[in-house]
Tab-separated table of C-alpha atoms in Angstrom:
chain	number	residue	atom	x	y	z
A	20	MET	CA	64.465	264.163	154.025
A	21	LYS	CA	66.557	261.369	154.834
A	22	ILE	CA	69.540	259.967	152.754
A	23	LYS	CA	70.530	256.399	152.914
A	24	GLY	CA	74.288	255.990	153.426
A	25	LEU	CA	75.138	259.881	153.635
A	26	ARG	CA	78.621	259.220	155.076
A	27	TRP	CA	79.190	257.645	151.465
A	28	TRP	CA	78.012	261.076	149.864
A	29	ILE	CA	80.635	262.663	152.313
A	30	ILE	CA	83.444	260.529	151.408
A	31	GLY	CA	82.666	260.922	147.647
A	32	LEU	CA	82.867	264.742	148.016
A	33	ILE	CA	86.209	264.694	149.603
A	34	PHE	CA	87.327	262.141	146.910
A	35	VAL	CA	86.177	264.870	144.412
A	36	ALA	CA	88.216	267.511	146.453
A	37	THR	CA	91.294	265.306	146.203
A	38	VAL	CA	91.276	264.690	142.650
A	39	ILE	CA	90.832	268.598	142.148
A	40	ASN	CA	93.748	268.909	144.584
A	41	TYR	CA	95.915	266.861	142.452
A	42	ILE	CA	95.115	268.499	139.192
A	43	ASP	CA	95.844	271.888	140.425
A	44	ARG	CA	99.431	270.830	141.682
A	45	THR	CA	100.003	268.685	138.689
A	46	ALA	CA	99.371	271.664	136.359
A	47	PHE	CA	102.613	273.438	137.420
A	48	ALA	CA	104.577	270.768	135.989
A	49	LEU	CA	102.608	270.334	132.534
A	50	LEU	CA	102.468	274.258	131.965
A	51	TRP	CA	105.869	275.127	133.193
A	52	PRO	CA	107.567	274.887	129.437
A	53	GLU	CA	105.243	277.917	128.300
A	54	MET	CA	104.821	279.765	131.540
A	55	GLY	CA	108.519	279.765	132.338
A	56	LYS	CA	109.077	281.094	128.845
A	57	ASP	CA	106.559	283.681	129.401
A	58	LEU	CA	107.780	284.871	132.800
A	59	GLY	CA	111.645	284.536	131.754
A	60	MET	CA	112.145	281.943	134.271
A	61	ASP	CA	114.584	278.916	133.928
A	62	ASN	CA	114.740	275.343	135.470
A	63	SER	CA	116.620	276.550	138.708
A	64	ASP	CA	113.562	278.872	139.340
A	65	TYR	CA	111.381	275.864	138.470
A	66	ALA	CA	113.242	273.898	141.315
A	67	LEU	CA	112.941	276.802	143.732
A	68	MET	CA	109.118	276.943	143.349
A	69	LEU	CA	108.846	273.426	143.920
A	70	ASN	CA	110.799	273.542	147.265
A	71	ILE	CA	108.684	276.424	148.427
A	72	PHE	CA	105.410	274.707	147.705
A	73	MET	CA	106.867	271.546	149.695
A	74	PHE	CA	107.879	273.646	152.760
A	75	THR	CA	104.914	275.491	153.191
A	76	TYR	CA	103.166	272.165	152.601
A	77	ALA	CA	105.053	270.429	155.280
A	78	ALA	CA	104.323	273.301	157.708
A	79	SER	CA	100.636	273.336	156.945
A	80	LYS	CA	100.085	269.677	157.572
A	81	PHE	CA	100.555	270.170	161.316
A	82	LEU	CA	99.017	273.778	161.478
A	83	SER	CA	96.031	272.487	159.403
A	84	GLY	CA	95.375	269.498	161.763
A	85	ARG	CA	95.078	271.931	164.544
A	86	LEU	CA	92.923	274.216	162.684
A	87	TYR	CA	90.567	271.371	161.971
A	88	ASP	CA	90.434	270.369	165.510
A	89	LYS	CA	89.445	273.833	166.541
A	90	ILE	CA	87.049	274.674	163.890
A	91	GLY	CA	85.888	270.990	162.696
A	92	THR	CA	85.926	269.388	159.497
A	93	ARG	CA	83.082	271.173	157.825
A	94	ILE	CA	84.501	274.551	157.891
A	95	GLY	CA	88.058	273.114	157.919
A	96	PHE	CA	87.446	271.852	154.393
A	97	VAL	CA	86.206	275.344	153.129
A	98	ALA	CA	89.094	276.985	154.409
A	99	SER	CA	91.548	274.871	152.704
A	100	ILE	CA	89.866	274.508	149.316
A	101	ILE	CA	89.324	278.474	149.238
A	102	VAL	CA	92.937	279.149	150.082
A	103	TRP	CA	94.390	276.517	147.357
A	104	SER	CA	91.934	277.502	144.846
A	105	ALA	CA	92.320	281.006	145.038
A	106	ALA	CA	95.888	280.321	144.849
A	107	ALA	CA	95.698	278.380	141.766
A	108	ALA	CA	93.799	281.251	140.066
A	109	PHE	CA	96.249	283.674	141.206
A	110	HIS	CA	99.111	281.726	139.184
A	111	ALA	CA	97.655	283.785	136.241
A	112	LEU	CA	98.809	286.762	137.571
A	113	ALA	CA	102.291	286.020	138.523
A	114	LYS	CA	104.655	288.363	137.043
A	115	GLY	CA	108.145	286.871	138.236
A	116	VAL	CA	109.851	285.020	141.150
A	117	VAL	CA	108.528	286.966	144.009
A	118	SER	CA	104.813	286.860	142.984
A	119	LEU	CA	105.045	283.335	141.766
A	120	SER	CA	106.797	282.049	144.879
A	121	ILE	CA	103.865	283.731	147.041
A	122	VAL	CA	101.181	281.843	145.093
A	123	ARG	CA	103.064	278.339	145.118
A	124	GLY	CA	103.517	279.039	148.903
A	125	LEU	CA	99.852	279.574	149.334
A	126	LEU	CA	98.797	276.663	147.253
A	127	GLY	CA	101.082	274.433	149.478
A	128	LEU	CA	99.247	275.890	152.648
A	129	GLY	CA	95.796	275.287	151.233
A	130	GLU	CA	96.429	271.782	149.824
A	131	ALA	CA	97.980	270.337	152.812
A	132	GLY	CA	94.890	270.537	154.877
A	133	LEU	CA	92.930	267.946	152.773
A	134	TRP	CA	95.043	265.178	154.441
A	135	PRO	CA	94.625	265.724	158.304
A	136	GLY	CA	90.933	266.876	157.349
A	137	ALA	CA	90.227	263.602	155.674
A	138	VAL	CA	91.593	261.627	158.526
A	139	LYS	CA	89.473	263.399	161.100
A	140	SER	CA	86.252	263.418	158.839
A	141	ASN	CA	86.533	259.655	158.370
A	142	GLY	CA	86.918	259.066	162.192
A	143	GLU	CA	83.764	261.120	162.608
A	144	TRP	CA	81.516	259.605	159.715
A	145	PHE	CA	82.750	256.177	159.670
A	146	PRO	CA	82.774	253.180	162.045
A	147	VAL	CA	86.295	251.712	162.871
A	148	LYS	CA	85.516	248.662	160.534
A	149	GLN	CA	85.015	250.902	157.531
A	150	ARG	CA	87.380	253.723	157.993
A	151	ALA	CA	90.354	251.984	156.010
A	152	LEU	CA	87.895	251.632	153.042
A	153	ALA	CA	86.855	255.106	153.547
A	154	GLN	CA	90.416	256.274	153.459
A	155	GLY	CA	91.228	254.140	150.272
A	156	ILE	CA	88.415	255.766	148.457
A	157	PHE	CA	90.043	259.448	149.579
A	158	ASN	CA	93.515	258.347	148.870
A	159	SER	CA	92.357	256.786	145.246
A	160	GLY	CA	91.382	260.439	144.468
A	161	ALA	CA	95.047	261.254	144.434
A	162	SER	CA	95.841	258.353	141.733
A	163	ILE	CA	93.044	259.218	139.880
A	164	GLY	CA	94.104	263.090	139.744
A	165	ASN	CA	97.222	261.997	138.309
A	166	VAL	CA	95.499	259.886	135.673
A	167	VAL	CA	93.037	262.746	134.346
A	168	ALA	CA	95.201	265.847	135.045
A	169	PRO	CA	97.264	265.697	131.746
A	170	ILE	CA	94.321	265.213	129.782
A	171	ILE	CA	92.138	267.998	131.451
A	172	ILE	CA	95.176	270.419	131.536
A	173	VAL	CA	96.451	269.946	128.149
A	174	TYR	CA	92.778	270.308	126.618
A	175	LEU	CA	92.358	273.629	128.740
A	176	TYR	CA	95.820	274.826	127.682
A	177	ALA	CA	95.213	274.137	123.950
A	178	GLN	CA	91.878	276.052	124.221
A	179	PHE	CA	92.411	278.886	126.472
A	180	GLY	CA	96.266	279.166	127.198
A	181	TRP	CA	98.164	278.623	130.845
A	182	LYS	CA	96.663	281.719	132.515
A	183	SER	CA	92.997	281.008	131.833
A	184	THR	CA	93.606	277.468	132.527
A	185	TYR	CA	94.872	278.217	136.183
A	186	ILE	CA	91.489	280.446	136.627
A	187	ILE	CA	89.592	277.759	135.411
A	188	LEU	CA	90.937	275.280	138.029
A	189	GLY	CA	90.606	277.635	140.597
A	190	LEU	CA	87.047	278.292	139.866
A	191	ALA	CA	86.400	274.406	139.737
A	192	GLY	CA	87.580	274.177	143.606
A	193	LEU	CA	85.368	277.199	144.634
A	194	ILE	CA	82.509	275.472	142.953
A	195	TRP	CA	83.111	272.320	145.180
A	196	VAL	CA	82.510	274.408	148.272
A	197	LEU	CA	78.569	274.724	147.476
A	198	PRO	CA	77.726	270.778	147.482
A	199	TRP	CA	80.037	270.525	150.441
A	200	LEU	CA	78.144	272.889	152.709
A	201	ILE	CA	74.722	271.978	151.411
A	202	ILE	CA	75.334	268.160	152.181
A	203	ASN	CA	77.513	268.327	155.370
A	204	LYS	CA	74.856	270.504	157.176
A	205	LYS	CA	76.351	269.852	160.633
A	206	SER	CA	79.531	269.584	162.463
A	207	LYS	CA	78.545	266.505	164.249
A	208	PRO	CA	77.363	263.608	162.019
A	209	GLU	CA	74.806	262.180	164.413
A	210	ASN	CA	72.923	265.847	164.383
A	211	HIS	CA	72.412	265.502	160.601
A	212	PRO	CA	68.967	266.004	159.701
A	213	TRP	CA	69.379	263.696	156.514
A	214	MET	CA	70.854	261.112	158.289
A	215	THR	CA	68.793	257.693	158.635
A	216	GLU	CA	68.142	256.213	162.098
A	217	HIS	CA	70.001	253.163	161.042
A	218	GLU	CA	73.329	255.069	160.020
A	219	ARG	CA	72.908	257.229	163.075
A	220	ASN	CA	72.740	254.100	165.611
A	221	MET	CA	75.421	252.594	163.859
A	222	LEU	CA	77.912	255.440	164.396
A	223	LEU	CA	76.735	255.773	168.154
A	224	ASN	CA	76.923	252.018	168.728
A	225	ASP	CA	80.378	252.104	167.184
A	226	ARG	CA	81.570	254.565	169.570
A	227	ILE	CA	80.357	253.092	172.405
A	228	GLU	CA	81.815	249.610	171.410
A	229	ASN	CA	85.266	251.144	171.102
A	230	ASN	CA	84.960	253.603	173.978
A	231	VAL	CA	85.109	256.533	171.697
A	232	VAL	CA	82.682	259.002	173.146
A	233	VAL	CA	83.741	262.544	173.019
A	234	THR	CA	82.340	265.100	175.461
A	235	GLU	CA	80.758	268.282	174.672
A	236	GLY	CA	83.565	271.014	174.152
A	237	ALA	CA	86.450	268.794	174.483
A	238	LYS	CA	89.567	269.982	173.488
A	239	SER	CA	92.595	268.520	171.710
A	240	LEU	CA	95.373	267.248	173.816
A	241	SER	CA	98.652	269.056	173.453
A	242	VAL	CA	101.622	267.902	171.101
A	243	VAL	CA	103.609	267.432	174.126
A	244	LYS	CA	101.037	265.172	175.519
A	245	ILE	CA	100.400	263.232	172.386
A	246	LEU	CA	104.137	262.672	172.098
A	247	SER	CA	104.293	261.530	175.736
A	248	PHE	CA	102.913	258.367	174.440
A	249	LYS	CA	104.843	255.847	172.325
A	250	GLN	CA	102.155	254.769	169.990
A	251	PRO	CA	102.152	258.108	168.126
A	252	TRP	CA	105.564	257.875	167.570
A	253	GLY	CA	105.035	254.511	165.559
A	254	ILE	CA	102.641	256.466	163.221
A	255	LEU	CA	105.211	259.301	162.792
A	256	LEU	CA	108.342	257.154	162.206
A	257	CYS	CA	106.058	254.850	159.675
A	258	ARG	CA	105.009	257.885	157.909
A	259	PHE	CA	108.543	259.335	157.476
A	260	PHE	CA	110.027	255.833	156.114
A	261	ILE	CA	107.167	255.079	153.934
A	262	GLU	CA	106.036	258.465	152.327
A	263	PRO	CA	108.905	258.859	149.933
A	264	ILE	CA	107.858	255.996	148.042
A	265	TRP	CA	104.612	257.875	146.710
A	266	TRP	CA	106.679	261.008	145.926
A	267	PHE	CA	109.559	259.090	144.335
A	268	PHE	CA	107.302	258.073	141.604
A	269	ALA	CA	105.253	261.504	141.577
A	270	GLY	CA	108.309	263.451	141.282
A	271	TRP	CA	110.990	261.198	139.806
A	272	MET	CA	109.300	258.707	137.558
A	273	PRO	CA	109.133	260.977	134.218
A	274	ILE	CA	112.958	261.783	134.456
A	275	TYR	CA	113.675	258.316	135.132
A	276	LEU	CA	111.747	257.195	131.980
A	277	ASN	CA	113.364	259.883	129.935
A	278	SER	CA	117.041	259.209	130.994
A	279	LYS	CA	116.858	255.291	131.341
A	280	PHE	CA	114.556	254.695	128.154
A	281	GLY	CA	114.755	257.893	126.288
A	282	LEU	CA	110.978	258.267	126.119
A	283	SER	CA	109.196	261.438	125.267
A	284	ILE	CA	106.782	263.695	127.194
A	285	GLU	CA	104.036	262.341	125.021
A	286	GLU	CA	105.078	258.516	125.689
A	287	ILE	CA	105.482	259.103	129.336
A	288	GLY	CA	101.971	260.553	129.467
A	289	ASN	CA	100.572	257.504	127.399
A	290	THR	CA	102.039	254.925	129.952
A	291	MET	CA	102.502	256.493	133.341
A	292	TRP	CA	98.733	256.652	133.893
A	293	ILE	CA	98.915	252.577	134.186
A	294	SER	CA	100.807	252.832	137.268
A	295	TYR	CA	98.394	255.257	139.049
A	296	LEU	CA	95.523	253.255	137.953
A	297	MET	CA	97.096	250.487	139.880
A	298	ALA	CA	97.386	252.541	142.686
A	299	ALA	CA	93.813	253.464	142.930
A	300	ALA	CA	92.827	250.026	142.827
A	301	GLY	CA	95.133	249.124	145.739
A	302	GLY	CA	93.796	252.022	147.927
A	303	ILE	CA	90.167	250.685	147.660
A	304	LEU	CA	90.922	247.106	147.731
A	305	GLY	CA	93.103	247.586	150.734
A	306	GLY	CA	90.199	249.225	152.465
A	307	ILE	CA	87.676	246.311	151.500
A	308	LEU	CA	90.219	243.374	152.670
A	309	THR	CA	90.907	245.434	155.706
A	310	GLU	CA	87.131	245.728	156.617
A	311	ALA	CA	86.722	241.967	156.048
A	312	ILE	CA	89.622	241.058	158.337
A	313	ILE	CA	88.514	243.274	161.177
A	314	LYS	CA	85.098	241.873	161.103
A	315	ARG	CA	86.348	238.474	161.653
A	316	THR	CA	89.375	239.016	164.007
A	317	SER	CA	90.251	242.715	165.437
A	318	THR	CA	91.021	246.319	164.659
A	319	ASP	CA	94.700	245.533	165.661
A	320	PHE	CA	94.887	242.340	163.477
A	321	GLY	CA	93.229	244.081	160.401
A	322	ARG	CA	95.299	247.187	160.586
A	323	LYS	CA	98.768	245.402	160.833
A	324	ALA	CA	97.910	242.596	158.518
A	325	SER	CA	97.026	245.266	155.716
A	326	ILE	CA	99.952	247.332	156.594
A	327	VAL	CA	102.459	244.397	156.461
A	328	LEU	CA	101.031	242.964	153.061
A	329	GLY	CA	101.019	246.366	151.391
A	330	SER	CA	104.689	246.904	152.416
A	331	LEU	CA	105.526	243.310	151.003
A	332	LEU	CA	104.117	244.569	147.912
A	333	ILE	CA	106.204	247.658	147.778
A	334	ILE	CA	109.491	245.555	148.375
A	335	ILE	CA	108.496	243.095	145.786
A	336	GLY	CA	107.911	245.721	143.339
A	337	PHE	CA	111.221	247.396	143.978
A	338	VAL	CA	113.243	244.289	144.152
A	339	SER	CA	111.881	243.351	140.886
A	340	ILE	CA	112.672	246.656	139.236
A	341	ILE	CA	116.285	246.275	140.315
A	342	LEU	CA	116.613	242.708	138.974
A	343	PHE	CA	114.591	242.653	135.864
A	344	VAL	CA	114.270	246.164	134.381
A	345	ASN	CA	116.907	246.970	131.548
A	346	ASP	CA	117.287	249.630	129.171
A	347	THR	CA	114.604	248.319	126.578
A	348	ASN	CA	111.805	246.909	128.774
A	349	TYR	CA	110.108	249.937	129.938
A	350	MET	CA	106.748	248.538	130.170
A	351	THR	CA	107.923	246.124	132.723
A	352	PHE	CA	109.042	249.021	134.793
A	353	ILE	CA	105.494	250.558	134.305
A	354	TYR	CA	103.829	247.601	135.779
A	355	LEU	CA	106.124	247.051	138.492
A	356	ALA	CA	106.041	250.574	139.494
A	357	GLY	CA	102.191	250.005	139.258
A	358	LEU	CA	102.581	246.953	141.854
A	359	ALA	CA	104.995	249.147	144.379
A	360	LEU	CA	102.105	251.953	144.107
A	361	PHE	CA	99.521	249.577	144.495
A	362	GLY	CA	100.945	248.268	147.804
A	363	PHE	CA	101.750	251.892	148.998
A	364	GLN	CA	97.967	252.807	148.590
A	365	PHE	CA	96.949	249.434	150.157
A	366	ALA	CA	98.899	250.246	153.253
A	367	ILE	CA	98.807	253.954	153.369
A	368	GLY	CA	94.888	254.004	154.128
A	369	ASN	CA	95.528	252.131	157.277
A	370	ILE	CA	98.459	253.978	158.351
A	371	GLN	CA	96.792	257.187	158.168
A	372	THR	CA	93.832	255.694	160.031
A	373	LEU	CA	95.686	254.677	163.146
A	374	SER	CA	95.607	258.380	164.190
A	375	SER	CA	91.838	258.248	164.511
A	376	ASP	CA	92.233	254.459	166.097
A	377	LEU	CA	94.532	255.806	168.758
A	378	PHE	CA	92.864	259.054	169.719
A	379	ARG	CA	89.356	260.515	169.949
A	380	GLY	CA	87.920	263.335	167.665
A	381	PRO	CA	89.545	266.541	169.110
A	382	SER	CA	93.268	265.189	168.859
A	383	VAL	CA	92.937	263.230	165.798
A	384	GLY	CA	93.666	266.116	163.365
A	385	THR	CA	96.582	267.301	165.403
A	386	LEU	CA	98.230	263.768	165.359
A	387	ALA	CA	97.039	263.416	161.589
A	388	GLY	CA	98.590	266.823	160.772
A	389	LEU	CA	102.079	266.352	162.713
A	390	ALA	CA	102.345	262.883	160.884
A	391	GLY	CA	101.772	264.464	157.502
A	392	THR	CA	104.534	267.215	158.401
A	393	VAL	CA	107.039	264.748	159.405
A	394	ALA	CA	106.175	262.711	156.238
A	395	ALA	CA	106.481	266.103	153.975
A	396	PHE	CA	109.882	266.746	155.381
A	397	SER	CA	111.084	263.238	154.687
A	398	VAL	CA	110.169	263.815	151.135
A	399	MET	CA	112.323	266.834	150.997
A	400	ILE	CA	115.222	264.721	152.448
A	401	MET	CA	114.640	262.346	149.771
A	402	ASN	CA	114.438	264.683	146.790
A	403	TRP	CA	117.882	266.139	148.000
A	404	PHE	CA	119.300	262.596	148.553
A	405	ILE	CA	118.215	261.189	144.903
A	406	GLY	CA	119.360	264.239	143.404
A	407	ARG	CA	122.828	263.491	144.776
A	408	ILE	CA	123.082	260.130	144.451
A	409	THR	CA	121.875	259.881	140.847
A	410	GLU	CA	124.310	262.311	139.401
A	411	GLY	CA	126.088	259.402	138.167
A	412	GLY	CA	122.971	258.148	136.309
A	413	SER	CA	122.233	255.137	138.356
A	414	TYR	CA	118.882	254.851	140.212
A	415	THR	CA	119.814	251.501	141.980
A	416	PRO	CA	121.343	252.870	145.180
A	417	ALA	CA	118.154	255.002	145.606
A	418	LEU	CA	115.954	252.197	144.849
A	419	ILE	CA	117.668	250.021	147.218
A	420	THR	CA	117.724	252.653	150.153
A	421	ILE	CA	113.795	253.266	149.430
A	422	THR	CA	113.316	249.455	149.850
A	423	ALA	CA	115.072	249.471	153.226
A	424	SER	CA	112.946	252.395	154.363
A	425	VAL	CA	109.736	250.339	153.919
A	426	VAL	CA	110.992	247.633	156.162
A	427	LEU	CA	111.891	250.216	159.033
A	428	ALA	CA	108.387	251.656	158.417
A	429	VAL	CA	106.732	248.319	159.331
A	430	PHE	CA	108.977	247.773	162.339
A	431	ALA	CA	108.049	251.184	163.562
A	432	VAL	CA	104.308	250.208	163.668
A	433	LEU	CA	104.660	246.553	164.981
A	434	ILE	CA	107.227	247.835	167.672
A	435	LEU	CA	105.942	251.030	169.038
A	436	ILE	CA	102.160	250.126	168.465
A	437	LYS	CA	101.746	246.973	170.416
A	438	LYS	CA	97.663	247.040	170.156
A	439	VAL	CA	95.892	249.212	167.839
A	440	LYS	CA	93.305	250.586	170.522
A	441	LEU	CA	92.348	254.044	172.294
A	442	VAL	CA	95.375	255.349	174.145
A	443	ILE	CA	93.624	256.984	176.954
A	444	ASN	CA	90.084	256.846	178.213
A	445	GLU	CA	87.986	259.856	179.124
A	446	GLU	CA	89.671	260.208	182.434
A	447	ASN	CA	92.946	260.594	180.513
A	448	GLU	CA	94.283	257.212	181.908
A	449	ILE	CA	96.532	255.044	179.680
A	450	ASN	CA	94.868	252.328	178.324
């Protein structure tokens, strides 16, 4: 049996896993009022649980990247989703701070693996020209997850209560494993029995054309070796400066909408999805445009042009919020937030794909995971900073600071990655 466009089935499954990932993490915020009451916990306990999740999430980005490089993406995804799905289900067994801390930590450990795994998988299954589109499809799962999570979780809670909701969410992730193992039969795409000759030749020719031929049994470069080149530092610094954009809206937008405009939970849920839908469109359109640019120019120009354009849209969105949003026009904020998130997803797919542009298979997961860890720690710094700087009620200083960080993210790529190409060849010589 042959399946035309098998790689699109693979990225489709990863997209579904991403939606599940975001539903599972969003459940905590939505279910907390009733959950916290039942467990006798308050908002300080809630903040502690958020920090525990983010800490293990940050650490696991790097650890998962190394794991995927050792065991491959096929089994790596299985390991990640089993850990986070089991952790989601185990929320139903939590009795207090200690037990809930354990399951929140396990959730962070499992969920983090999705990102370096997706970068590595896309590098294996997609030619260079299509990787930004594949990454955009994957990233759009995060936006769609944020859109559908309130609908699904509120429905499940109303029907079954918060404990059963967590169990159902955990089972959904475990069910995903079955089609993944059935469709993704081989660790190497070119050995898949269902792949057409056309698709196999396309992948093999792309590797030859871009000098990305990985020898059998090749091992990942050490972290020290990877960081001995300046190009990876461009990725790390870019992710450090740009990552807080997404988490600013994910973590602080509901609070902002409530404090500035007095919106209720229902009103926030009825409007915030618009911003995330715009984000999903940005991820996909960013991939399509990048593919078109690369076909006409080069990988280097296509990646950088999309990163710069996406970053400009982020800046325009934030500057417009500062200048034009007042205490009454909250829908203006929703659309401008959507513009900034559109720009973020437009750019981030190309930023994440840089790992597979600069290094070959065995080292991609390591670099992608390290970048994810750096990005996660920058979000922790941002949360602390915004919590302090907004004590007076104004978000303007935070908005200005985040806008400036986007500029630094672009400079990091343009200055440290002079040309997007393979850093070393088969003989480990610098290109």
